[in-house]
Short mmCIF file of C-alpha atoms and ligand atoms in Angstrom, two decimals:
data_model
loop_
_atom_site.label_atom_id
_atom_site.label_comp_id
_atom_site.label_asym_id
_atom_site.label_seq_id
_atom_site.Cartn_x
_atom_site.Cartn_y
_atom_site.Cartn_z
CA MET B 1070 83.40 116.19 117.24
CA THR B 1071 86.17 117.13 114.55
CA PHE B 1072 89.95 117.23 115.32
CA LYS B 1073 90.15 120.83 114.35
CA GLU B 1074 87.97 122.07 117.49
CA PHE B 1075 90.67 120.59 119.83
CA GLY B 1076 92.92 123.48 118.54
CA LEU B 1077 95.61 120.90 116.90
CA ASN B 1078 98.54 122.31 115.26
CA GLU B 1079 98.09 122.40 111.32
CA SER B 1080 100.83 119.99 110.60
CA LEU B 1081 99.30 117.31 113.04
CA LEU B 1082 95.77 118.04 111.47
CA GLU B 1083 97.21 117.13 108.08
CA GLY B 1084 98.55 113.89 109.54
CA ILE B 1085 95.06 113.30 110.99
CA ASP B 1086 93.54 113.93 107.63
CA ALA B 1087 95.99 111.56 105.85
CA SER B 1088 95.28 108.83 108.33
CA GLY B 1089 91.77 109.01 107.08
CA TYR B 1090 90.33 110.25 110.50
CA GLU B 1091 87.21 112.54 110.40
CA ASN B 1092 85.68 112.67 113.65
CA ALA B 1093 86.94 112.07 117.17
CA THR B 1094 86.00 108.80 118.77
CA PRO B 1095 84.40 109.02 122.35
CA VAL B 1096 87.66 108.16 124.00
CA GLN B 1097 89.48 110.92 122.10
CA GLU B 1098 86.95 113.49 122.87
CA GLN B 1099 86.99 112.92 126.60
CA VAL B 1100 90.88 112.19 126.57
CA ILE B 1101 92.42 114.72 124.29
CA PRO B 1102 91.29 117.95 126.09
CA LEU B 1103 92.43 116.66 129.21
CA ILE B 1104 95.90 115.83 128.38
CA LEU B 1105 96.19 118.95 126.50
CA ALA B 1106 95.32 120.76 129.82
CA GLY B 1107 98.40 118.83 131.25
CA LYS B 1108 96.11 116.65 133.57
CA ASP B 1109 97.43 113.00 134.72
CA ILE B 1110 94.95 110.36 133.27
CA ILE B 1111 93.78 107.08 134.26
CA ALA B 1112 91.25 105.67 131.65
CA SER B 1113 89.83 102.51 130.97
CA ALA B 1114 89.63 101.96 127.20
CA GLN B 1115 90.04 98.86 125.27
CA THR B 1116 91.55 98.36 121.70
CA GLY B 1117 89.53 99.29 119.07
CA THR B 1118 88.27 102.71 120.66
CA GLY B 1119 90.98 104.80 119.03
CA LYS B 1120 92.93 105.02 122.50
CA THR B 1121 96.27 105.21 120.66
CA ALA B 1122 95.53 108.39 118.99
CA ALA B 1123 93.99 109.72 122.12
CA PHE B 1124 97.22 109.96 123.88
CA LEU B 1125 99.50 110.29 120.66
CA LEU B 1126 97.70 113.52 119.36
CA PRO B 1127 98.00 115.47 122.54
CA ILE B 1128 101.41 114.64 123.25
CA ILE B 1129 102.64 115.47 119.70
CA ASN B 1130 100.61 118.63 119.60
CA LYS B 1131 102.37 119.69 123.04
CA LEU B 1132 105.78 118.37 121.86
CA LEU B 1133 105.63 120.95 118.66
CA ALA B 1134 105.88 123.61 121.25
CA SER B 1135 108.03 122.12 124.07
CA ARG B 1136 110.15 119.33 122.76
CA ILE B 1137 113.77 119.72 124.20
CA ASP B 1138 116.51 118.68 121.52
CA ASP B 1139 118.71 115.55 122.23
CA GLN B 1140 116.34 114.23 124.83
CA VAL B 1141 113.60 111.51 125.20
CA ASN B 1142 110.63 113.86 125.53
CA ALA B 1143 108.02 111.11 125.78
CA LEU B 1144 107.86 107.32 126.84
CA VAL B 1145 105.44 104.94 126.15
CA ILE B 1146 105.62 101.53 127.71
CA VAL B 1147 103.43 98.60 126.32
CA PRO B 1148 103.27 94.84 127.13
CA THR B 1149 104.45 93.44 123.69
CA ARG B 1150 106.71 93.97 120.62
CA GLU B 1151 103.44 94.00 118.32
CA LEU B 1152 101.95 96.67 120.19
CA ALA B 1153 104.99 98.47 120.19
CA VAL B 1154 105.33 98.22 116.30
CA GLN B 1155 101.49 99.15 115.91
CA ILE B 1156 101.76 102.28 117.89
CA ALA B 1157 105.04 103.50 116.03
CA GLN B 1158 103.30 102.88 112.88
CA ASN B 1159 99.99 104.81 114.15
CA LEU B 1160 102.23 107.78 115.44
CA GLU B 1161 104.37 107.69 112.17
CA GLY B 1162 101.02 108.55 110.22
CA LEU B 1163 99.81 111.07 112.32
CA ALA B 1164 103.27 112.75 112.84
CA TYR B 1165 104.26 112.44 109.16
CA PHE B 1166 103.64 116.31 108.50
CA THR B 1167 105.59 117.51 111.86
CA GLU B 1168 109.17 117.20 112.81
CA ILE B 1169 108.43 114.92 115.77
CA SER B 1170 110.91 111.84 115.76
CA SER B 1171 110.07 108.32 117.29
CA ILE B 1172 111.35 105.01 117.65
CA ALA B 1173 110.28 101.52 118.89
CA VAL B 1174 112.53 99.89 121.33
CA TYR B 1175 111.64 96.30 121.61
CA GLY B 1176 113.08 92.87 122.29
CA GLY B 1177 114.17 90.30 119.73
CA GLY B 1178 115.40 91.21 116.28
CA ASP B 1179 119.18 91.25 115.72
CA GLY B 1180 121.95 93.16 117.07
CA SER B 1181 121.73 95.84 114.39
CA ASN B 1182 118.60 96.76 115.93
CA PHE B 1183 120.04 97.50 119.57
CA THR B 1184 122.66 99.42 118.00
CA ASN B 1185 119.81 101.64 116.18
CA GLU B 1186 118.18 101.82 119.49
CA LYS B 1187 121.42 102.56 121.15
CA GLN B 1188 122.03 105.60 119.02
CA ALA B 1189 118.31 106.91 118.99
CA LEU B 1190 118.12 106.69 122.81
CA SER B 1191 121.63 108.25 123.35
CA ARG B 1192 120.83 111.19 120.88
CA GLY B 1193 117.42 111.73 122.02
CA ALA B 1194 114.40 110.77 120.06
CA ASP B 1195 111.15 112.72 120.70
CA ILE B 1196 108.69 110.05 121.46
CA VAL B 1197 110.00 106.36 122.47
CA ILE B 1198 107.71 103.46 122.37
CA CYS B 1199 109.18 100.28 124.43
CA THR B 1200 108.62 97.07 126.04
CA PRO B 1201 109.86 96.90 129.63
CA GLY B 1202 112.74 94.59 129.31
CA ARG B 1203 114.60 95.89 126.34
CA MET B 1204 114.22 99.53 127.83
CA ILE B 1205 115.76 98.39 131.08
CA ALA B 1206 118.86 96.91 128.99
CA HIS B 1207 119.36 100.26 127.45
CA LEU B 1208 118.82 102.07 130.97
CA ASN B 1209 121.30 99.75 132.43
CA MET B 1210 124.02 101.03 130.05
CA GLY B 1211 123.60 104.63 131.12
CA TYR B 1212 123.24 106.60 127.75
CA VAL B 1213 119.67 106.93 127.72
CA ARG B 1214 118.73 110.79 127.87
CA LEU B 1215 115.53 110.99 129.96
CA GLN B 1216 116.52 114.24 131.93
CA GLY B 1217 114.04 116.16 129.66
CA LEU B 1218 111.17 113.52 129.79
CA GLN B 1219 108.00 115.24 129.87
CA TYR B 1220 105.32 112.33 129.27
CA LEU B 1221 104.93 108.83 130.57
CA VAL B 1222 102.18 106.48 129.04
CA LEU B 1223 101.49 103.31 130.40
CA ASP B 1224 99.45 101.31 127.84
CA GLU B 1225 97.66 97.98 128.30
CA ALA B 1226 98.73 98.12 132.04
CA ASP B 1227 96.63 95.42 133.14
CA ARG B 1228 98.50 93.22 130.43
CA MET B 1229 101.84 94.34 131.81
CA LEU B 1230 101.00 93.40 135.29
CA ASP B 1231 99.51 90.12 134.11
CA MET B 1232 102.70 89.50 132.21
CA GLY B 1233 104.85 90.34 135.47
CA PHE B 1234 106.47 93.45 134.49
CA TYR B 1235 105.46 95.48 137.58
CA ASP B 1236 109.07 95.71 138.93
CA ASP B 1237 110.16 96.30 135.52
CA ILE B 1238 107.91 99.37 135.28
CA MET B 1239 108.76 100.84 138.64
CA LYS B 1240 112.46 100.57 137.61
CA ILE B 1241 112.28 102.46 134.53
CA ILE B 1242 110.24 104.97 136.41
CA SER B 1243 113.03 105.52 138.93
CA PHE B 1244 115.24 106.81 135.85
CA LEU B 1245 112.46 109.41 135.20
CA PRO B 1246 112.39 113.00 136.48
CA PRO B 1247 109.63 113.27 139.03
CA LYS B 1248 107.77 116.47 137.25
CA ARG B 1249 106.02 114.83 134.46
CA GLN B 1250 102.60 114.21 132.90
CA ASN B 1251 101.34 110.69 133.39
CA LEU B 1252 98.87 108.49 131.47
CA LEU B 1253 97.67 105.23 132.18
CA PHE B 1254 95.49 103.01 129.93
CA SER B 1255 94.03 99.77 130.82
CA ALA B 1256 91.42 97.51 129.55
CA THR B 1257 90.28 96.43 133.07
CA MET B 1258 90.63 98.35 136.37
CA PRO B 1259 91.48 95.49 139.05
CA VAL B 1260 92.78 96.55 142.31
CA LYS B 1261 96.40 96.03 141.28
CA ILE B 1262 95.92 98.62 138.76
CA ARG B 1263 94.49 101.09 141.16
CA ASP B 1264 97.62 100.50 143.44
CA LEU B 1265 99.89 101.21 140.44
CA ALA B 1266 98.13 104.26 139.48
CA LYS B 1267 98.31 105.54 143.18
CA LYS B 1268 102.17 105.04 142.99
CA ILE B 1269 102.64 106.86 139.64
CA LEU B 1270 99.95 109.20 139.04
CA HIS B 1271 99.28 112.89 140.30
CA GLU B 1272 95.78 113.65 141.14
CA PRO B 1273 94.65 111.83 137.76
CA GLU B 1274 91.46 112.40 136.10
CA GLU B 1275 89.71 109.19 135.47
CA ILE B 1276 87.88 107.93 132.33
CA ASN B 1277 85.73 105.26 131.78
CA ILE B 1278 85.08 104.35 128.14
CA ALA B 1279 85.08 100.64 127.84
CA ILE B 1280 82.81 98.03 129.64
CA SER B 1281 84.31 95.01 129.10
CA LYS B 1282 81.39 93.43 127.09
CA PRO B 1283 82.18 91.85 123.22
CA PRO B 1284 80.42 94.21 120.85
CA ALA B 1285 77.10 93.21 120.11
CA LYS B 1286 77.25 92.62 116.56
CA ILE B 1287 79.58 89.71 117.17
CA VAL B 1288 77.73 86.45 116.66
CA GLN B 1289 79.39 84.17 119.45
CA ARG B 1290 78.46 80.46 119.66
CA ALA B 1291 79.75 77.87 121.91
CA PHE B 1292 80.45 73.94 120.82
CA ILE B 1293 80.43 71.44 123.56
CA VAL B 1294 82.63 68.84 122.72
CA TYR B 1295 85.19 66.09 123.90
CA ASP B 1296 88.79 67.07 123.48
CA ALA B 1297 89.37 64.37 120.78
CA GLN B 1298 86.51 66.28 118.60
CA LYS B 1299 87.99 69.61 118.52
CA ILE B 1300 90.69 69.10 115.36
CA PRO B 1301 88.07 67.12 113.27
CA LEU B 1302 85.48 69.86 114.13
CA VAL B 1303 87.84 72.77 113.27
CA LYS B 1304 88.62 71.08 109.77
CA ASP B 1305 84.94 70.56 109.00
CA LEU B 1306 84.07 74.24 110.02
CA LEU B 1307 86.86 75.44 107.94
CA LYS B 1308 85.93 73.27 104.87
CA SER B 1309 82.19 73.96 105.21
CA THR B 1310 82.29 77.60 105.57
CA ASN B 1311 83.57 80.48 103.50
CA PHE B 1312 85.53 82.89 106.00
CA LYS B 1313 88.22 84.51 104.53
CA SER B 1314 90.20 85.68 107.43
CA ILE B 1315 90.23 83.48 110.29
CA LEU B 1316 92.17 83.75 113.67
CA ILE B 1317 92.41 80.72 115.90
CA PHE B 1318 93.38 80.92 119.75
CA CYS B 1319 94.96 78.21 121.57
CA SER B 1320 95.97 78.80 125.15
CA LYS B 1321 99.32 76.85 124.75
CA LYS B 1322 102.31 77.13 122.37
CA HIS B 1323 102.12 73.52 121.85
CA ASN B 1324 98.63 73.33 120.88
CA VAL B 1325 99.22 76.03 118.32
CA LYS B 1326 102.00 73.99 116.94
CA GLN B 1327 99.89 71.02 116.96
CA LEU B 1328 96.85 72.34 115.45
CA THR B 1329 98.68 74.20 112.74
CA MET B 1330 100.56 70.90 111.73
CA ASP B 1331 97.31 69.25 111.51
CA LEU B 1332 95.66 71.90 109.34
CA LYS B 1333 98.68 72.29 107.15
CA ARG B 1334 98.63 68.58 106.52
CA ALA B 1335 94.83 68.97 105.49
CA ARG B 1336 96.23 71.77 103.10
CA PHE B 1337 94.70 74.51 104.57
CA ASN B 1338 96.51 78.06 104.11
CA VAL B 1339 97.58 78.43 107.28
CA LYS B 1340 100.48 79.68 109.80
CA GLU B 1341 101.23 80.01 113.47
CA ILE B 1342 102.27 83.10 115.78
CA HIS B 1343 103.87 82.67 119.15
CA SER B 1344 106.68 83.73 121.33
CA ASP B 1345 108.91 80.98 120.02
CA LEU B 1346 109.15 82.76 116.67
CA GLU B 1347 111.89 85.56 116.06
CA GLN B 1348 110.46 89.01 115.73
CA ALA B 1349 111.22 89.10 112.06
CA GLU B 1350 109.10 86.13 111.39
CA ARG B 1351 106.28 87.20 113.52
CA GLU B 1352 106.15 90.51 111.58
CA GLU B 1353 106.29 88.54 108.28
CA VAL B 1354 103.37 86.24 109.23
CA LEU B 1355 101.18 89.13 110.58
CA LEU B 1356 101.84 91.16 107.41
CA GLU B 1357 100.63 88.11 105.29
CA PHE B 1358 97.67 87.71 107.57
CA ARG B 1359 96.65 91.45 107.26
CA SER B 1360 97.13 91.59 103.56
CA ARG B 1361 95.02 88.50 103.41
CA ARG B 1362 97.56 86.13 101.63
CA LEU B 1363 97.29 83.97 104.68
CA GLN B 1364 93.65 82.65 105.34
CA ILE B 1365 94.26 81.08 108.80
CA LEU B 1366 96.26 82.41 111.65
CA VAL B 1367 96.88 80.18 114.65
CA ALA B 1368 97.95 82.15 117.59
CA THR B 1369 98.62 81.96 121.46
CA ASP B 1370 97.19 85.18 123.57
CA ILE B 1371 100.03 87.04 122.45
CA LEU B 1372 97.60 88.49 119.64
CA SER B 1373 94.60 88.74 121.83
CA ARG B 1374 94.93 92.32 122.87
CA GLY B 1375 96.32 95.43 121.20
CA ILE B 1376 96.56 94.10 117.85
CA ASP B 1377 94.99 95.90 115.37
CA ILE B 1378 93.95 93.83 112.11
CA ASP B 1379 90.95 94.54 110.18
CA ASN B 1380 88.43 92.57 108.62
CA ILE B 1381 88.74 89.12 110.51
CA ASP B 1382 85.70 87.32 109.84
CA LEU B 1383 85.97 84.51 112.31
CA VAL B 1384 87.53 84.11 115.48
CA VAL B 1385 87.82 80.28 117.01
CA ASN B 1386 88.80 79.78 120.56
CA TYR B 1387 90.10 76.46 119.94
CA ASP B 1388 90.82 76.48 123.89
CA VAL B 1389 88.54 78.33 126.28
CA PRO B 1390 90.56 81.36 127.41
CA ASN B 1391 91.45 81.78 131.21
CA ASP B 1392 89.34 84.58 131.94
CA GLY B 1393 86.41 86.84 130.70
CA GLU B 1394 88.79 89.85 129.93
CA ASP B 1395 90.75 87.31 127.47
CA TYR B 1396 87.55 86.22 126.07
CA VAL B 1397 86.36 89.67 125.08
CA HIS B 1398 89.76 90.73 123.81
CA ARG B 1399 90.36 87.32 121.79
CA ILE B 1400 86.56 87.78 120.14
CA GLY B 1401 87.02 91.46 119.74
CA ARG B 1402 89.70 90.75 117.12
CA THR B 1403 86.65 90.22 114.60
CA ALA B 1404 83.91 92.90 114.17
CA ARG B 1405 86.17 95.73 113.94
CA ALA B 1406 84.97 99.00 112.84
CA GLU B 1407 81.75 98.67 110.73
CA THR B 1408 82.00 94.90 109.88
CA ASP B 1409 80.28 91.82 111.74
CA GLY B 1410 82.03 89.02 112.92
CA VAL B 1411 81.73 85.51 114.34
CA ALA B 1412 83.24 83.74 117.25
CA TYR B 1413 83.19 80.18 117.95
CA THR B 1414 84.45 78.77 121.29
CA PHE B 1415 85.20 75.19 121.66
CA VAL B 1416 84.41 73.83 125.07
CA SER B 1417 85.87 70.44 126.41
CA GLU B 1418 84.62 68.89 129.47
CA LYS B 1419 87.34 70.01 131.51
CA GLU B 1420 86.78 73.78 130.43
CA GLN B 1421 83.00 73.54 131.17
CA ASN B 1422 83.48 75.29 134.46
CA LYS B 1423 86.08 77.98 132.92
CA PHE B 1424 83.62 78.98 130.19
CA ASN B 1425 80.58 78.86 132.51
CA THR B 1426 82.45 81.68 134.50
CA ILE B 1427 83.00 83.49 131.62
CA GLU B 1428 79.26 83.42 130.40
CA GLN B 1429 78.55 84.67 134.03
CA LEU B 1430 80.78 87.57 133.49
CA LEU B 1431 79.14 88.43 130.10
CA GLY B 1432 76.06 88.48 131.84
CA SER B 1433 74.47 85.83 129.52
CA PRO B 1434 74.87 82.44 128.26
CA VAL B 1435 76.70 82.13 124.88
CA PRO B 1436 74.27 80.15 122.42
CA LYS B 1437 75.30 76.45 121.91
CA ALA B 1438 75.91 75.40 118.48
CA GLU B 1439 75.06 72.08 117.37
CA VAL B 1440 77.85 69.68 116.35
CA PRO B 1441 77.16 67.92 112.96
CA GLU B 1442 76.01 64.57 113.32
CA GLN B 1443 78.87 62.58 111.95
CA PHE B 1444 81.20 63.51 115.01
CA GLY B 1445 79.03 61.33 117.03
CA PRO B 1446 77.78 61.76 120.74
CA THR B 1447 78.93 65.05 122.33
CA PRO B 1448 79.10 65.88 126.12
CA GLU B 1449 76.25 67.43 127.84
CA TYR B 1450 76.73 71.11 129.11
CA ASN B 1451 76.63 70.89 132.50
CA PRO B 1452 79.19 72.92 134.44
CA ARG B 1453 78.31 72.08 137.80
CA LYS B 1454 78.43 68.43 137.47
CA SER B 1455 81.76 68.64 135.64
CA ARG B 1456 83.22 70.74 138.72
CA ARG B 1457 82.05 68.07 140.95
CA THR B 1458 83.53 65.10 138.66
CA GLY B 1459 86.54 67.09 137.10
CA GLY B 1460 85.07 66.60 133.88
CA GLY B 1461 84.40 63.07 133.99
CA GLY B 1462 81.46 63.43 131.54
CA GLY B 1463 80.37 60.24 130.85
CA GLY B 1464 77.43 59.24 128.27
CA GLY B 1465 76.90 60.78 125.05
CA HIS B 1466 74.51 63.74 124.36
CA ARG B 1467 73.12 65.21 121.26
CA GLN B 1468 70.56 67.94 120.44
CA GLY B 1469 69.13 70.28 122.76
CA GLY B 1470 67.96 70.17 125.99
CA GLY B 1471 70.94 69.34 127.96
CA GLY B 1472 72.49 73.07 127.91
CA LYS B 1473 70.99 73.97 130.99
CA SER B 1474 71.91 77.60 130.77
CA ASN B 1475 70.47 78.10 127.29
CA GLY B 1476 68.36 75.38 126.22
CA LYS B 1477 68.58 74.98 122.31
CA ARG B 1478 71.33 74.54 120.33
CA PHE B 1479 72.33 76.05 117.07
CA GLN B 1480 73.70 74.74 113.94
CA PRO B 1481 76.01 77.46 112.16
CA GLN B 1482 74.03 77.01 109.11
CA HIS B 1483 74.65 80.80 108.34
CA GLN B 1484 78.11 80.21 107.64
CA ARG B 1485 77.58 77.10 105.64
CA ARG B 1486 78.21 77.13 101.90
CA ASN B 1487 75.21 76.84 99.50
CA ASN B 1488 75.70 74.59 96.61
CA ASN B 1489 77.51 77.19 94.48
CA GLY B 1490 80.03 77.09 97.21
CA GLN B 1491 79.15 80.64 98.18
CA ASN B 1492 78.38 82.15 101.65
CA SER B 1493 74.82 81.21 102.10
CA ALA B 1494 73.59 83.83 104.25
CA GLY B 1495 75.99 86.64 103.98
CA ARG B 1496 77.28 87.81 107.23
CA GLN B 1497 74.13 88.47 109.05
CA GLY B 1498 74.81 85.54 111.33
CA GLY B 1499 71.54 83.36 111.89
CA GLY B 1500 70.47 84.02 115.25
CA GLY B 1501 70.93 87.69 115.35
CA GLY B 1502 74.08 89.29 116.56
CA ARG B 1503 73.24 89.44 120.06
CA SER B 1504 75.43 87.85 122.43
CA SER B 1505 72.49 86.81 124.80
CA GLY B 1506 71.25 83.62 125.60
CA GLN B 1507 68.61 83.40 122.91
CA ALA B 1508 69.48 80.65 120.85
CA GLY B 1509 68.64 80.67 117.19
P1 AMP V 129 93.31 101.71 118.62
O1 AMP V 129 92.16 101.57 119.84
O2 AMP V 129 93.97 102.98 119.17
O3 AMP V 129 93.84 100.50 118.66
O4 AMP V 129 92.45 102.26 117.36
C1 AMP V 129 91.80 101.30 116.63
C2 AMP V 129 91.67 101.76 115.17
O5 AMP V 129 91.20 102.88 114.97
C3 AMP V 129 93.22 102.04 114.30
O6 AMP V 129 93.09 101.33 113.18
C4 AMP V 129 93.13 103.59 114.28
O7 AMP V 129 94.01 104.10 113.47
C5 AMP V 129 91.67 103.80 114.14
N1 AMP V 129 91.07 105.10 114.58
C6 AMP V 129 91.69 105.76 115.69
N2 AMP V 129 91.09 107.01 115.85
C7 AMP V 129 90.18 107.13 114.74
C8 AMP V 129 89.15 108.26 114.17
N3 AMP V 129 89.11 109.29 115.04
N4 AMP V 129 88.75 107.99 113.18
C9 AMP V 129 88.77 106.65 112.46
N5 AMP V 129 89.65 105.76 112.88
C10 AMP V 129 90.45 106.00 113.91
#
């Protein structure tokens, strides 16, 4: 379906064209007409589905006819600064040929940012994209012009609740006029999201685009290791493979810092990103990574959702993520758009149960990769045993058979360099791109 068929304004169609969009994505096909018709919406859609434009386009289109001067006309609440910046950039592109104004309002940055935000909020900006804490700081000062607000969007709502923003969201809403159109987007639909929806939405249409499964084209492999083998194994994988753009996730800031330091010492082109960095530093690192000047980025889950970076070839879960959704989000950073991707997860003894729970959520075991000989014995993959013993392990294990849930192990040969230093088998990913348990 083309965007013209939605009957959008010509100036908006120009922006869509300039953004390089030709046809609407499935979420856009479903959501745009409903928003244009004035419905409240609850949609489960993950990043990468085109959900941002699905709500921005109809809002911009409607505001072209109904915007009220000197007011905030639409408010988009998001969990992180990065997502706020990304949506603002997307909006800038789409609205480029229109007169719609916008601003991203988020924490961090220096005092001049706050002053700019204050000016925009007190004069009115058509679309405001904000993180909850920062918006409340402005609201408490009393100058934000919200009386004319027509649209409220909650994006990545599940993430916001996970981050403890429920009270903040409700407080922001208490400042809004009751008559407005409400749109809620969430990657998952746990009960707490449904409860939130009941409080905020008015007779919403429900849309389900995403099932929380990783795209089949991602080659997933797990390395069953002892904790102490993780750093040497990362280094070996990075040295012996030919990935150009690599994102490594750690669960804790401490691990991010430690691993980055180790990789720097080994002369890898690597930087870290986590919430201890200033906003400007975070943006600079992201820019370097996006433009591929930086090859390896080590991150906390701050980057697992909502961040749109194309062409990441490899995602490494240095720590097993806390739940299946985080796993899907993390590995979903690779294999965006038309490209394939590879996702490796390092599973220590303590993490076997957690990983097994994720495999159950995915509906099939992740094939186990063989840890190269030089690393010595590796633990057996035996989640039930590690549950009983708290990961006591014991005894070494090599090669096949031990992995109860999937049998064979897999050597990531498809990414090992050949003698010319080139990628030996391109990006097909030996073992096929399926996430099933058919180990290669
Ligand atoms: P999102 O799910 O909103 O994060 O979008 C993922 C990526 O898809 C972003 O880079 C968007 O700019 C891009 N995108 C959104 N809609 C379309 C479309 N209809 N055609 C091509 N790319 C799109």
